[in-house]
Amino acid sequence: GETMLELRKIHKMYKNGNMYIMALRDINVTFKSGEFVCILGPSGGGKTTLLNIIGGLDYYTQNDLFVSGESLTGYRRSDLIIDGKSTKLFNDQDWDLYRSERVGFIFQNFNLLPNISVLDNVMLALTLGGESIESAKEKAIQALKEVGLDNFIEKKSYQLSTGQKQRVAIARAIVKNPDIILADEPTGALDPESRIEVMELIKRLAKDRLVIIVTHNQDLAYQYADRIVKLEDG
Ligand code: ADP
């Protein structure tokens, strides 16, 4: 596939009171379309931070960092490049468009609204952006078919098993047909059986998309990923 995302010399510092935490240091990595990549590493290693930066949910540290007078970030050469375009040129609207049209997010705890129907959960992703009810419904049903839940559309999401909940969340992530799927510990809350089901499903999505998942589950990563990126201590 073609290179879609490129991270160059990415650093992330968090400030906690008067303590600094270097969550990412000098990350250089490239992602291509059609790849299923697992970012694997221990808890606290910086995986979520990296995924959030890739998805435009958070920014990398932009200022040059100096330690004992020496620049750590290499004279402002840090960049996140999307489709060959530096995001240094992105304004707020470009970021909004990227987050809402290009990227589908899947989370460990599903982030569904429990008291509305499965169909409404998926439709919301479209109607919130101004899409008509009719067209949103058609697309949501199609997405729910793809995850094998078209017989559950009227159920409230609290009535579903955890594996089914994650499949609804996956339908919501793909309903706008994004070409990048980002998943943060998507199987972390699941039993072993639905874990496999969800991984198989996510793997299928990677056929014509870039899929990046974050996990600390080594077995799953080695079983499913085309490529593993190991991240330890930033
Ligand atoms: P992982 O996803 O691999 O568990 P994280 O990216 O969540 O790692 O965290 C990396 C490091 O950054 C950890 O030391 C964590 O405590 C710290 N961290 C993450 N988010 C914040 C935050 N918002 N403020 C301060 N420190 C944070």
mmCIF file of C-alpha atoms and ligand atoms in Angstrom:
data_model
loop_
_atom_site.group_PDB
_atom_site.id
_atom_site.type_symbol
_atom_site.label_atom_id
_atom_site.label_comp_id
_atom_site.label_asym_id
_atom_site.label_seq_id
_atom_site.Cartn_x
_atom_site.Cartn_y
_atom_site.Cartn_z
ATOM 1 C CA GLY A 1 0.000 0.000 0.000
ATOM 2 C CA GLU A 2 0.837 3.671 -0.146
ATOM 3 C CA THR A 3 2.319 5.516 2.807
ATOM 4 C CA MET A 4 -0.557 7.243 4.595
ATOM 5 C CA LEU A 5 0.952 8.369 7.852
ATOM 6 C CA GLU A 6 4.443 9.268 8.834
ATOM 7 C CA LEU A 7 5.645 10.291 12.270
ATOM 8 C CA ARG A 8 8.982 12.055 12.410
ATOM 9 C CA LYS A 9 10.836 12.741 15.616
ATOM 10 C CA ILE A 10 7.632 12.818 17.659
ATOM 11 C CA HIS A 11 7.909 13.634 21.350
ATOM 12 C CA LYS A 12 5.247 13.994 23.984
ATOM 13 C CA MET A 13 5.730 15.481 27.416
ATOM 14 C CA TYR A 14 3.057 15.619 30.056
ATOM 15 C CA LYS A 15 3.305 17.984 32.969
ATOM 16 C CA ASN A 16 2.048 16.603 36.255
ATOM 17 C CA GLY A 17 2.297 19.289 38.923
ATOM 18 C CA ASN A 18 5.960 20.196 38.627
ATOM 19 C CA MET A 19 6.958 16.771 37.300
ATOM 20 C CA TYR A 20 7.493 16.159 33.613
ATOM 21 C CA ILE A 21 6.702 12.798 32.078
ATOM 22 C CA MET A 22 8.282 11.965 28.748
ATOM 23 C CA ALA A 23 5.529 9.713 27.353
ATOM 24 C CA LEU A 24 7.026 9.521 23.847
ATOM 25 C CA ARG A 25 10.574 10.181 22.813
ATOM 26 C CA ASP A 26 11.776 10.513 19.243
ATOM 27 C CA ILE A 27 9.209 8.273 17.584
ATOM 28 C CA ASN A 28 9.839 7.628 13.893
ATOM 29 C CA VAL A 29 7.355 5.311 12.186
ATOM 30 C CA THR A 30 5.447 4.983 8.919
ATOM 31 C CA PHE A 31 2.063 3.381 8.219
ATOM 32 C CA LYS A 32 0.715 2.219 4.849
ATOM 33 C CA SER A 33 -2.811 1.575 3.619
ATOM 34 C CA GLY A 34 -3.932 -2.036 3.834
ATOM 35 C CA GLU A 35 -1.728 -2.719 6.840
ATOM 36 C CA PHE A 36 -2.909 -4.244 10.095
ATOM 37 C CA VAL A 37 -0.449 -2.927 12.653
ATOM 38 C CA CYS A 38 -0.382 -3.735 16.351
ATOM 39 C CA ILE A 39 1.339 -1.346 18.705
ATOM 40 C CA LEU A 40 2.472 -3.631 21.479
ATOM 41 C CA GLY A 41 3.955 -2.702 24.809
ATOM 42 C CA PRO A 42 3.547 -2.613 28.568
ATOM 43 C CA SER A 43 1.009 -0.485 30.382
ATOM 44 C CA GLY A 44 2.268 3.070 30.725
ATOM 45 C CA GLY A 45 4.586 2.680 27.742
ATOM 46 C CA GLY A 46 2.947 5.445 25.701
ATOM 47 C CA LYS A 47 0.643 3.442 23.380
ATOM 48 C CA THR A 48 -2.532 5.443 23.977
ATOM 49 C CA THR A 49 -0.613 8.686 23.739
ATOM 50 C CA LEU A 50 0.763 7.608 20.364
ATOM 51 C CA LEU A 51 -2.651 6.524 19.077
ATOM 52 C CA ASN A 52 -4.255 9.781 20.186
ATOM 53 C CA ILE A 53 -1.615 11.776 18.335
ATOM 54 C CA ILE A 54 -2.082 9.675 15.202
ATOM 55 C CA GLY A 55 -5.859 10.231 15.411
ATOM 56 C CA GLY A 56 -5.618 13.964 15.939
ATOM 57 C CA LEU A 57 -7.119 13.695 19.445
ATOM 58 C CA ASP A 58 -3.961 15.121 21.007
ATOM 59 C CA TYR A 59 -0.911 17.045 19.829
ATOM 60 C CA TYR A 60 2.714 16.075 20.100
ATOM 61 C CA THR A 61 4.963 18.436 22.028
ATOM 62 C CA GLN A 62 5.837 21.173 19.568
ATOM 63 C CA ASN A 63 8.411 23.160 21.466
ATOM 64 C CA ASP A 64 12.035 22.245 21.309
ATOM 65 C CA LEU A 65 12.924 20.414 24.486
ATOM 66 C CA PHE A 66 16.249 21.190 26.064
ATOM 67 C CA VAL A 67 18.044 19.050 28.583
ATOM 68 C CA SER A 68 21.333 20.436 29.904
ATOM 69 C CA GLY A 69 21.418 22.887 27.010
ATOM 70 C CA GLU A 70 21.006 20.177 24.394
ATOM 71 C CA SER A 71 17.983 19.979 22.120
ATOM 72 C CA LEU A 72 16.150 16.666 22.344
ATOM 73 C CA THR A 73 13.662 17.255 19.585
ATOM 74 C CA GLY A 74 16.081 18.187 16.859
ATOM 75 C CA TYR A 75 15.405 21.807 16.069
ATOM 76 C CA ARG A 76 11.677 21.641 15.372
ATOM 77 C CA ARG A 77 11.930 18.874 12.825
ATOM 78 C CA SER A 78 9.104 16.944 14.484
ATOM 79 C CA ASP A 79 6.171 16.344 12.159
ATOM 80 C CA LEU A 80 3.113 14.182 11.574
ATOM 81 C CA ILE A 81 2.652 13.758 7.832
ATOM 82 C CA ILE A 82 -0.706 12.630 6.441
ATOM 83 C CA ASP A 83 -0.870 11.619 2.770
ATOM 84 C CA GLY A 84 2.407 13.401 2.197
ATOM 85 C CA LYS A 85 1.132 16.637 3.731
ATOM 86 C CA SER A 86 2.670 18.139 6.839
ATOM 87 C CA THR A 87 0.071 18.681 9.555
ATOM 88 C CA LYS A 88 1.977 21.817 10.499
ATOM 89 C CA LEU A 89 -0.149 23.311 7.722
ATOM 90 C CA PHE A 90 -3.426 22.026 9.226
ATOM 91 C CA ASN A 91 -5.879 24.516 10.692
ATOM 92 C CA ASP A 92 -8.717 23.554 13.072
ATOM 93 C CA GLN A 93 -11.017 22.770 10.159
ATOM 94 C CA ASP A 94 -8.456 20.424 8.589
ATOM 95 C CA TRP A 95 -8.153 18.577 11.911
ATOM 96 C CA ASP A 96 -11.943 18.348 12.284
ATOM 97 C CA LEU A 97 -12.236 16.945 8.788
ATOM 98 C CA TYR A 98 -9.434 14.466 9.373
ATOM 99 C CA ARG A 99 -10.936 13.233 12.661
ATOM 100 C CA SER A 100 -14.476 13.011 11.389
ATOM 101 C CA GLU A 101 -14.029 11.751 7.811
ATOM 102 C CA ARG A 102 -10.748 9.872 7.648
ATOM 103 C CA VAL A 103 -10.516 8.119 10.999
ATOM 104 C CA GLY A 104 -12.784 5.633 12.758
ATOM 105 C CA PHE A 105 -12.126 5.147 16.473
ATOM 106 C CA ILE A 106 -12.739 2.009 18.531
ATOM 107 C CA PHE A 107 -12.290 2.082 22.311
ATOM 108 C CA GLN A 108 -11.815 -0.512 25.017
ATOM 109 C CA ASN A 109 -15.096 0.391 26.718
ATOM 110 C CA PHE A 110 -17.145 0.816 23.543
ATOM 111 C CA ASN A 111 -18.394 4.347 24.366
ATOM 112 C CA LEU A 112 -21.952 3.507 23.348
ATOM 113 C CA LEU A 113 -25.045 5.256 24.664
ATOM 114 C CA PRO A 114 -26.720 2.493 26.721
ATOM 115 C CA ASN A 115 -30.337 3.610 26.542
ATOM 116 C CA ILE A 116 -30.793 4.126 22.839
ATOM 117 C CA SER A 117 -31.029 1.450 20.181
ATOM 118 C CA VAL A 118 -28.139 -0.188 18.391
ATOM 119 C CA LEU A 119 -29.302 1.470 15.184
ATOM 120 C CA ASP A 120 -29.444 4.920 16.791
ATOM 121 C CA ASN A 121 -25.954 4.488 18.237
ATOM 122 C CA VAL A 122 -24.567 3.921 14.761
ATOM 123 C CA MET A 123 -26.772 6.525 13.064
ATOM 124 C CA LEU A 124 -25.662 9.222 15.510
ATOM 125 C CA ALA A 125 -22.194 9.198 13.985
ATOM 126 C CA LEU A 126 -23.818 10.479 10.795
ATOM 127 C CA THR A 127 -26.757 12.589 11.965
ATOM 128 C CA LEU A 128 -24.529 14.586 14.326
ATOM 129 C CA GLY A 129 -22.646 15.671 11.222
ATOM 130 C CA GLY A 130 -25.848 16.804 9.556
ATOM 131 C CA GLU A 131 -26.643 13.766 7.419
ATOM 132 C CA SER A 132 -30.336 13.109 6.740
ATOM 133 C CA ILE A 133 -32.110 10.468 8.834
ATOM 134 C CA GLU A 134 -32.978 8.438 5.770
ATOM 135 C CA SER A 135 -29.468 8.184 4.393
ATOM 136 C CA ALA A 136 -27.998 7.686 7.891
ATOM 137 C CA LYS A 137 -30.365 4.794 8.492
ATOM 138 C CA GLU A 138 -29.465 3.095 5.246
ATOM 139 C CA LYS A 139 -25.712 3.370 5.920
ATOM 140 C CA ALA A 140 -26.053 2.312 9.567
ATOM 141 C CA ILE A 141 -27.975 -0.825 8.615
ATOM 142 C CA GLN A 142 -25.338 -1.648 6.019
ATOM 143 C CA ALA A 143 -22.554 -1.213 8.616
ATOM 144 C CA LEU A 144 -24.458 -3.378 11.114
ATOM 145 C CA LYS A 145 -24.772 -6.053 8.446
ATOM 146 C CA GLU A 146 -21.025 -5.999 7.987
ATOM 147 C CA VAL A 147 -20.511 -6.780 11.671
ATOM 148 C CA GLY A 148 -23.275 -9.401 11.705
ATOM 149 C CA LEU A 149 -25.721 -7.481 13.902
ATOM 150 C CA ASP A 150 -28.482 -6.570 11.499
ATOM 151 C CA ASN A 151 -30.925 -8.648 13.544
ATOM 152 C CA PHE A 152 -30.202 -6.602 16.661
ATOM 153 C CA ILE A 153 -30.859 -3.078 15.448
ATOM 154 C CA GLU A 154 -33.832 -2.408 17.712
ATOM 155 C CA LYS A 155 -32.126 -3.668 20.879
ATOM 156 C CA LYS A 156 -30.851 -1.166 23.397
ATOM 157 C CA SER A 157 -27.113 -1.419 23.680
ATOM 158 C CA TYR A 158 -27.227 -2.242 27.409
ATOM 159 C CA GLN A 159 -29.050 -5.460 26.439
ATOM 160 C CA LEU A 160 -26.093 -6.746 24.426
ATOM 161 C CA SER A 161 -23.154 -8.936 25.408
ATOM 162 C CA THR A 162 -19.771 -7.195 25.594
ATOM 163 C CA GLY A 163 -18.703 -8.805 22.317
ATOM 164 C CA GLN A 164 -21.846 -7.521 20.607
ATOM 165 C CA LYS A 165 -21.282 -4.063 22.084
ATOM 166 C CA GLN A 166 -17.843 -3.925 20.564
ATOM 167 C CA ARG A 167 -19.261 -4.988 17.205
ATOM 168 C CA VAL A 168 -21.751 -2.092 17.385
ATOM 169 C CA ALA A 169 -18.843 0.218 18.145
ATOM 170 C CA ILE A 170 -17.033 -1.195 15.113
ATOM 171 C CA ALA A 171 -20.103 -0.583 12.938
ATOM 172 C CA ARG A 172 -20.124 3.000 14.200
ATOM 173 C CA ALA A 173 -16.413 3.332 13.393
ATOM 174 C CA ILE A 174 -16.847 2.156 9.789
ATOM 175 C CA VAL A 175 -20.182 3.759 8.959
ATOM 176 C CA LYS A 176 -18.522 6.757 7.267
ATOM 177 C CA ASN A 177 -16.156 4.437 5.453
ATOM 178 C CA PRO A 178 -12.950 5.944 6.869
ATOM 179 C CA ASP A 179 -9.652 4.743 5.457
ATOM 180 C CA ILE A 180 -7.961 4.663 8.869
ATOM 181 C CA ILE A 181 -9.218 2.655 11.855
ATOM 182 C CA LEU A 182 -7.644 3.257 15.260
ATOM 183 C CA ALA A 183 -8.472 0.923 18.121
ATOM 184 C CA ASP A 184 -7.287 1.276 21.717
ATOM 185 C CA GLU A 185 -7.281 -2.119 23.484
ATOM 186 C CA PRO A 186 -10.421 -3.149 21.565
ATOM 187 C CA THR A 187 -10.465 -6.593 23.163
ATOM 188 C CA GLY A 188 -9.424 -5.487 26.651
ATOM 189 C CA ALA A 189 -12.915 -5.839 28.125
ATOM 190 C CA LEU A 190 -13.882 -9.024 26.265
ATOM 191 C CA ASP A 191 -13.982 -12.728 27.116
ATOM 192 C CA PRO A 192 -11.597 -14.950 25.106
ATOM 193 C CA GLU A 193 -14.269 -16.066 22.655
ATOM 194 C CA SER A 194 -15.483 -12.616 21.659
ATOM 195 C CA ARG A 195 -11.868 -11.462 21.649
ATOM 196 C CA ILE A 196 -11.204 -13.739 18.685
ATOM 197 C CA GLU A 197 -14.443 -12.741 16.994
ATOM 198 C CA VAL A 198 -13.603 -9.047 17.280
ATOM 199 C CA MET A 199 -9.999 -9.528 16.115
ATOM 200 C CA GLU A 200 -11.178 -11.486 13.067
ATOM 201 C CA LEU A 201 -13.605 -8.696 12.286
ATOM 202 C CA ILE A 202 -10.988 -5.973 12.677
ATOM 203 C CA LYS A 203 -8.585 -7.977 10.536
ATOM 204 C CA ARG A 204 -11.196 -8.057 7.778
ATOM 205 C CA LEU A 205 -11.492 -4.273 7.937
ATOM 206 C CA ALA A 206 -7.784 -3.956 7.243
ATOM 207 C CA LYS A 207 -8.124 -5.332 3.720
ATOM 208 C CA ASP A 208 -8.589 -1.919 2.168
ATOM 209 C CA ARG A 209 -7.782 0.325 5.103
ATOM 210 C CA LEU A 210 -5.005 1.139 7.493
ATOM 211 C CA VAL A 211 -5.819 -0.427 10.861
ATOM 212 C CA ILE A 212 -3.721 0.366 13.923
ATOM 213 C CA ILE A 213 -4.560 -1.265 17.211
ATOM 214 C CA VAL A 214 -2.975 -0.765 20.582
ATOM 215 C CA THR A 215 -2.657 -3.763 22.861
ATOM 216 C CA HIS A 216 -0.590 -5.260 25.621
ATOM 217 C CA ASN A 217 -1.764 -8.736 24.550
ATOM 218 C CA GLN A 218 1.270 -10.291 22.896
ATOM 219 C CA ASP A 219 -0.514 -13.467 21.741
ATOM 220 C CA LEU A 220 -3.218 -11.564 19.897
ATOM 221 C CA ALA A 221 -0.708 -9.198 18.328
ATOM 222 C CA TYR A 222 1.466 -12.007 16.966
ATOM 223 C CA GLN A 223 -1.537 -13.962 15.772
ATOM 224 C CA TYR A 224 -3.248 -11.178 13.831
ATOM 225 C CA ALA A 225 -0.924 -8.323 12.930
ATOM 226 C CA ASP A 226 0.874 -7.865 9.606
ATOM 227 C CA ARG A 227 3.403 -5.814 11.527
ATOM 228 C CA ILE A 228 4.150 -5.184 15.171
ATOM 229 C CA VAL A 229 5.498 -1.917 16.492
ATOM 230 C CA LYS A 230 6.945 -2.347 19.966
ATOM 231 C CA LEU A 231 6.772 0.586 22.293
ATOM 232 C CA GLU A 232 8.502 0.507 25.630
ATOM 233 C CA ASP A 233 8.818 3.432 27.977
ATOM 234 C CA GLY A 234 8.122 5.936 25.187
HETATM 235 P P1 ADP B 1 -0.145 3.060 27.602
HETATM 236 O O1 ADP B 1 -1.272 3.359 26.661
HETATM 237 O O2 ADP B 1 0.975 2.300 26.940
HETATM 238 O O3 ADP B 1 -0.596 2.413 28.867
HETATM 239 P P2 ADP B 1 -0.109 5.929 28.038
HETATM 240 O O4 ADP B 1 0.092 6.584 26.703
HETATM 241 O O5 ADP B 1 -1.484 5.881 28.568
HETATM 242 O O6 ADP B 1 0.538 4.479 28.003
HETATM 243 O O7 ADP B 1 0.789 6.682 29.125
HETATM 244 C C1 ADP B 1 2.185 6.917 28.947
HETATM 245 C C2 ADP B 1 2.719 7.706 30.134
HETATM 246 O O8 ADP B 1 2.175 9.015 30.117
HETATM 247 C C3 ADP B 1 2.358 7.101 31.482
HETATM 248 O O9 ADP B 1 3.428 7.332 32.360
HETATM 249 C C4 ADP B 1 1.139 7.899 31.890
HETATM 250 O O10 ADP B 1 1.018 7.939 33.294
HETATM 251 C C5 ADP B 1 1.448 9.270 31.318
HETATM 252 N N1 ADP B 1 0.225 10.008 30.952
HETATM 253 C C6 ADP B 1 -0.716 9.624 30.050
HETATM 254 N N2 ADP B 1 -1.670 10.555 29.920
HETATM 255 C C7 ADP B 1 -1.344 11.571 30.764
HETATM 256 C C8 ADP B 1 -1.928 12.832 31.095
HETATM 257 N N3 ADP B 1 -3.051 13.262 30.507
HETATM 258 N N4 ADP B 1 -1.294 13.600 32.005
HETATM 259 C C9 ADP B 1 -0.154 13.202 32.594
HETATM 260 N N5 ADP B 1 0.459 12.038 32.331
HETATM 261 C C10 ADP B 1 -0.119 11.220 31.433
#
